[in-house]
PDB file of C-alpha atoms in Angstrom:
ATOM      1  CA  MET A 297      28.246  57.731  76.374  1.00 63.00           C
ATOM      2  CA  VAL A 298      24.844  59.267  76.076  1.00 67.00           C
ATOM      3  CA  GLU A 299      24.570  62.943  76.543  1.00 75.00           C
ATOM      4  CA  ILE A 300      21.329  64.304  77.769  1.00 80.00           C
ATOM      5  CA  ASN A 301      20.789  67.631  76.171  1.00 85.00           C
ATOM      6  CA  GLY A 302      18.063  69.422  74.221  1.00 86.00           C
ATOM      7  CA  THR A 303      18.249  67.153  71.159  1.00 88.00           C
ATOM      8  CA  PHE A 304      17.475  64.143  73.301  1.00 86.00           C
ATOM      9  CA  PHE A 305      14.194  65.704  74.420  1.00 90.00           C
ATOM     10  CA  ILE A 306      13.394  66.791  70.890  1.00 93.00           C
ATOM     11  CA  GLN A 307      14.052  63.258  69.606  1.00 91.00           C
ATOM     12  CA  LEU A 308      11.958  61.863  72.483  1.00 91.00           C
ATOM     13  CA  ALA A 309       9.132  64.252  71.603  1.00 95.00           C
ATOM     14  CA  ASN A 310       9.447  63.315  67.914  1.00 96.00           C
ATOM     15  CA  PHE A 311       9.405  59.635  68.837  1.00 96.00           C
ATOM     16  CA  LEU A 312       6.277  60.015  71.039  1.00 97.00           C
ATOM     17  CA  LEU A 313       4.614  62.171  68.431  1.00 97.00           C
ATOM     18  CA  MET A 314       5.448  59.577  65.736  1.00 96.00           C
ATOM     19  CA  ILE A 315       4.031  56.778  67.935  1.00 96.00           C
ATOM     20  CA  PHE A 316       0.854  58.810  68.450  1.00 95.00           C
ATOM     21  CA  PHE A 317       0.443  59.503  64.712  1.00 95.00           C
ATOM     22  CA  LEU A 318       1.309  55.956  63.679  1.00 94.00           C
ATOM     23  CA  ASN A 319      -1.082  54.562  66.269  1.00 93.00           C
ATOM     24  CA  HIS A 320      -3.860  56.925  65.217  1.00 93.00           C
ATOM     25  CA  PHE A 321      -3.397  56.822  61.417  1.00 93.00           C
ATOM     26  CA  LEU A 322      -1.826  53.409  60.797  1.00 92.00           C
ATOM     27  CA  PHE A 323      -2.167  50.843  63.579  1.00 93.00           C
ATOM     28  CA  LYS A 324      -5.793  51.507  64.574  1.00 94.00           C
ATOM     29  CA  PRO A 325      -7.131  51.497  60.947  1.00 93.00           C
ATOM     30  CA  VAL A 326      -5.091  48.412  60.076  1.00 95.00           C
ATOM     31  CA  LEU A 327      -6.243  46.607  63.231  1.00 95.00           C
ATOM     32  CA  ALA A 328      -9.843  47.669  62.514  1.00 95.00           C
ATOM     33  CA  MET A 329      -9.550  46.291  58.960  1.00 96.00           C
ATOM     34  CA  VAL A 330      -8.047  43.059  60.268  1.00 96.00           C
ATOM     35  CA  GLU A 331     -10.893  42.777  62.808  1.00 96.00           C
ATOM     36  CA  ARG A 332     -13.525  43.397  60.082  1.00 97.00           C
ATOM     37  CA  ARG A 333     -11.821  40.857  57.832  1.00 97.00           C
ATOM     38  CA  ASN A 334     -11.790  38.292  60.660  1.00 96.00           C
ATOM     39  CA  GLU A 335     -15.488  38.945  61.353  1.00 96.00           C
ATOM     40  CA  LYS A 336     -16.290  38.633  57.654  1.00 97.00           C
ATOM     41  CA  MET A 337     -14.277  35.405  57.392  1.00 96.00           C
ATOM     42  CA  SER A 338     -16.049  34.021  60.449  1.00 95.00           C
ATOM     43  CA  SER A 339     -19.410  35.006  58.926  1.00 95.00           C
ATOM     44  CA  LEU A 340     -18.466  33.409  55.596  1.00 95.00           C
ATOM     45  CA  GLU A 341     -17.351  30.220  57.347  1.00 95.00           C
ATOM     46  CA  SER A 342     -20.633  29.972  59.237  1.00 94.00           C
ATOM     47  CA  ASP A 343     -22.565  30.706  56.010  1.00 93.00           C
ATOM     48  CA  ALA A 344     -20.559  28.049  54.184  1.00 95.00           C
ATOM     49  CA  ALA A 345     -21.239  25.512  56.931  1.00 94.00           C
ATOM     50  CA  ARG A 346     -24.942  26.416  56.909  1.00 94.00           C
ATOM     51  CA  TYR A 347     -25.133  26.123  53.103  1.00 94.00           C
ATOM     52  CA  LYS A 348     -23.244  22.840  53.217  1.00 94.00           C
ATOM     53  CA  ASP A 349     -25.737  21.447  55.756  1.00 95.00           C
ATOM     54  CA  LYS A 350     -28.626  22.785  53.693  1.00 94.00           C
ATOM     55  CA  GLY A 351     -27.146  21.248  50.532  1.00 95.00           C
ATOM     56  CA  GLU A 352     -26.701  17.893  52.243  1.00 95.00           C
ATOM     57  CA  HIS A 353     -30.297  18.068  53.489  1.00 95.00           C
ATOM     58  CA  VAL A 354     -31.584  18.944  50.007  1.00 94.00           C
ATOM     59  CA  MET A 355     -29.498  16.132  48.485  1.00 95.00           C
ATOM     60  CA  LYS A 356     -30.863  13.637  51.010  1.00 95.00           C
ATOM     61  CA  ASP A 357     -34.439  14.775  50.274  1.00 95.00           C
ATOM     62  CA  TYR A 358     -33.718  14.459  46.543  1.00 95.00           C
ATOM     63  CA  GLU A 359     -32.333  10.945  46.964  1.00 95.00           C
ATOM     64  CA  ASP A 360     -35.317   9.941  49.156  1.00 95.00           C
ATOM     65  CA  LYS A 361     -37.776  11.307  46.587  1.00 95.00           C
ATOM     66  CA  LEU A 362     -35.861   9.633  43.769  1.00 94.00           C
ATOM     67  CA  TYR A 363     -35.991   6.325  45.653  1.00 94.00           C
ATOM     68  CA  GLU A 364     -39.747   6.723  46.237  1.00 94.00           C
ATOM     69  CA  MET A 365     -40.315   7.613  42.575  1.00 95.00           C
ATOM     70  CA  ARG A 366     -38.331   4.600  41.407  1.00 94.00           C
ATOM     71  CA  LYS A 367     -40.236   2.396  43.817  1.00 93.00           C
ATOM     72  CA  GLU A 368     -43.551   3.832  42.597  1.00 93.00           C
ATOM     73  CA  ALA A 369     -42.495   3.468  38.956  1.00 93.00           C
ATOM     74  CA  SER A 370     -41.514  -0.138  39.614  1.00 93.00           C
ATOM     75  CA  GLY A 371     -44.927  -0.782  41.165  1.00 92.00           C
ATOM     76  CA  MET A 372     -46.669   0.907  38.259  1.00 92.00           C
ATOM     77  CA  LEU A 373     -44.627  -1.128  35.795  1.00 92.00           C
ATOM     78  CA  ALA A 374     -45.487  -4.357  37.595  1.00 91.00           C
ATOM     79  CA  ALA A 375     -49.170  -3.382  37.625  1.00 91.00           C
ATOM     80  CA  ALA A 376     -49.001  -2.517  33.932  1.00 90.00           C
ATOM     81  CA  ARG A 377     -47.371  -5.878  33.173  1.00 90.00           C
ATOM     82  CA  LYS A 378     -50.001  -7.678  35.199  1.00 89.00           C
ATOM     83  CA  GLY A 379     -52.754  -5.700  33.466  1.00 89.00           C
ATOM     84  CA  GLY A 380     -51.113  -6.355  30.107  1.00 88.00           C
ATOM     85  CA  LEU A 381     -50.959 -10.086  30.785  1.00 89.00           C
ATOM     86  CA  ALA A 382     -54.614 -10.096  31.840  1.00 89.00           C
ATOM     87  CA  GLU A 383     -55.531  -8.143  28.707  1.00 88.00           C
ATOM     88  CA  GLN A 384     -53.432 -10.516  26.606  1.00 89.00           C
ATOM     89  CA  GLU A 385     -55.167 -13.544  28.092  1.00 90.00           C
ATOM     90  CA  LYS A 386     -58.538 -11.878  27.513  1.00 90.00           C
ATOM     91  CA  ILE A 387     -57.703 -11.134  23.870  1.00 90.00           C
ATOM     92  CA  VAL A 388     -56.298 -14.632  23.297  1.00 90.00           C
ATOM     93  CA  GLY A 389     -59.386 -16.187  24.885  1.00 92.00           C
ATOM     94  CA  GLN A 390     -61.656 -14.039  22.751  1.00 91.00           C
ATOM     95  CA  ALA A 391     -59.644 -14.934  19.636  1.00 89.00           C
ATOM     96  CA  ARG A 392     -59.911 -18.627  20.522  1.00 91.00           C
ATOM     97  CA  ARG A 393     -63.677 -18.322  20.980  1.00 92.00           C
ATOM     98  CA  GLU A 394     -63.997 -16.476  17.670  1.00 91.00           C
ATOM     99  CA  PHE A 395     -61.754 -19.042  15.965  1.00 89.00           C
ATOM    100  CA  THR A 396     -63.816 -21.903  17.429  1.00 92.00           C
ATOM    101  CA  LEU A 397     -67.014 -20.165  16.302  1.00 92.00           C
ATOM    102  CA  GLN A 398     -65.581 -19.662  12.821  1.00 90.00           C
ATOM    103  CA  ILE A 399     -64.572 -23.344  12.686  1.00 91.00           C
ATOM    104  CA  GLU A 400     -68.091 -24.352  13.782  1.00 91.00           C
ATOM    105  CA  ASN A 401     -69.602 -22.040  11.181  1.00 91.00           C
ATOM    106  CA  ALA A 402     -67.245 -23.428   8.540  1.00 88.00           C
ATOM    107  CA  LYS A 403     -68.160 -27.006   9.532  1.00 89.00           C
ATOM    108  CA  ASN A 404     -71.863 -26.162   9.398  1.00 91.00           C
ATOM    109  CA  GLU A 405     -71.390 -24.450   6.021  1.00 90.00           C
ATOM    110  CA  ILE A 406     -69.397 -27.427   4.740  1.00 89.00           C
ATOM    111  CA  GLY A 407     -72.133 -29.750   6.031  1.00 90.00           C
ATOM    112  CA  ARG A 408     -74.866 -27.720   4.295  1.00 88.00           C
ATOM    113  CA  GLU A 409     -72.834 -27.512   1.101  1.00 89.00           C
ATOM    114  CA  SER A 410     -72.108 -31.228   1.338  1.00 87.00           C
ATOM    115  CA  LYS A 411     -75.803 -31.950   1.839  1.00 88.00           C
ATOM    116  CA  LYS A 412     -76.735 -29.681  -1.089  1.00 88.00           C
ATOM    117  CA  THR A 413     -74.080 -31.285  -3.260  1.00 89.00           C
ATOM    118  CA  SER A 414     -75.190 -34.736  -2.176  1.00 86.00           C
ATOM    119  CA  GLU A 415     -78.826 -33.938  -2.996  1.00 86.00           C
ATOM    120  CA  SER A 416     -77.793 -32.379  -6.290  1.00 87.00           C
ATOM    121  CA  LEU A 417     -75.694 -35.426  -7.090  1.00 87.00           C
ATOM    122  CA  LYS A 418     -78.584 -37.734  -6.168  1.00 87.00           C
ATOM    123  CA  LYS A 419     -80.882 -35.828  -8.527  1.00 88.00           C
ATOM    124  CA  GLN A 420     -78.245 -35.932 -11.247  1.00 86.00           C
ATOM    125  CA  VAL A 421     -77.669 -39.664 -10.612  1.00 86.00           C
ATOM    126  CA  GLU A 422     -81.393 -40.269 -10.856  1.00 84.00           C
ATOM    127  CA  GLU A 423     -81.608 -38.253 -14.042  1.00 84.00           C
ATOM    128  CA  ILE A 424     -78.529 -39.957 -15.539  1.00 86.00           C
ATOM    129  CA  SER A 425     -79.751 -43.433 -14.528  1.00 83.00           C
ATOM    130  CA  SER A 426     -83.170 -42.602 -15.913  1.00 82.00           C
ATOM    131  CA  ASP A 427     -81.546 -41.436 -19.155  1.00 83.00           C
ATOM    132  CA  ILE A 428     -79.349 -44.581 -19.283  1.00 84.00           C
ATOM    133  CA  ALA A 429     -82.341 -46.817 -18.602  1.00 82.00           C
ATOM    134  CA  LYS A 430     -84.359 -44.945 -21.224  1.00 82.00           C
ATOM    135  CA  THR A 431     -81.539 -45.295 -23.733  1.00 84.00           C
ATOM    136  CA  LEU A 432     -80.969 -48.996 -22.950  1.00 82.00           C
ATOM    137  CA  LEU A 433     -84.578 -49.976 -22.805  1.00 80.00           C
ATOM    138  CA  GLY A 434     -85.671 -47.648 -25.482  1.00 77.00           C
ATOM    139  CA  ARG A 435     -88.626 -46.511 -23.423  1.00 73.00           C
ATOM    140  CA  GLU A 436     -89.305 -44.347 -20.415  1.00 71.00           C
ATOM    141  CA  VAL A 437     -89.041 -45.888 -17.032  1.00 64.00           C
TER     142      VAL A 437
END
């Protein structure tokens, strides 16, 4: 059985005093640290969610800009090809005109040379026939 005497009250006082000290020096600081940690964790979670949303937004902007740049580059490439083809056709046309002009000049030069040669040959034929006639006839014709 339990005897109620002076030691019981001393033990009760020690127990209440221990509860007071433990509450003041252990439980309250530990609970305060747990509360601060929970607040910090909550803050970090909200920051992480905010940064995740911001990152997704930045990534979407990046992908949109990349798409626009690729689209613009494709347009520029098509325009460059079209311009290149036009320039190629221009150069080929100019080369054809120059080639045709050179052929015409060559034909004209050949015609002049042919005419000169023909005239020279006619003079030589006349001279040779005159020499042959002179030699055959023994007199000048």
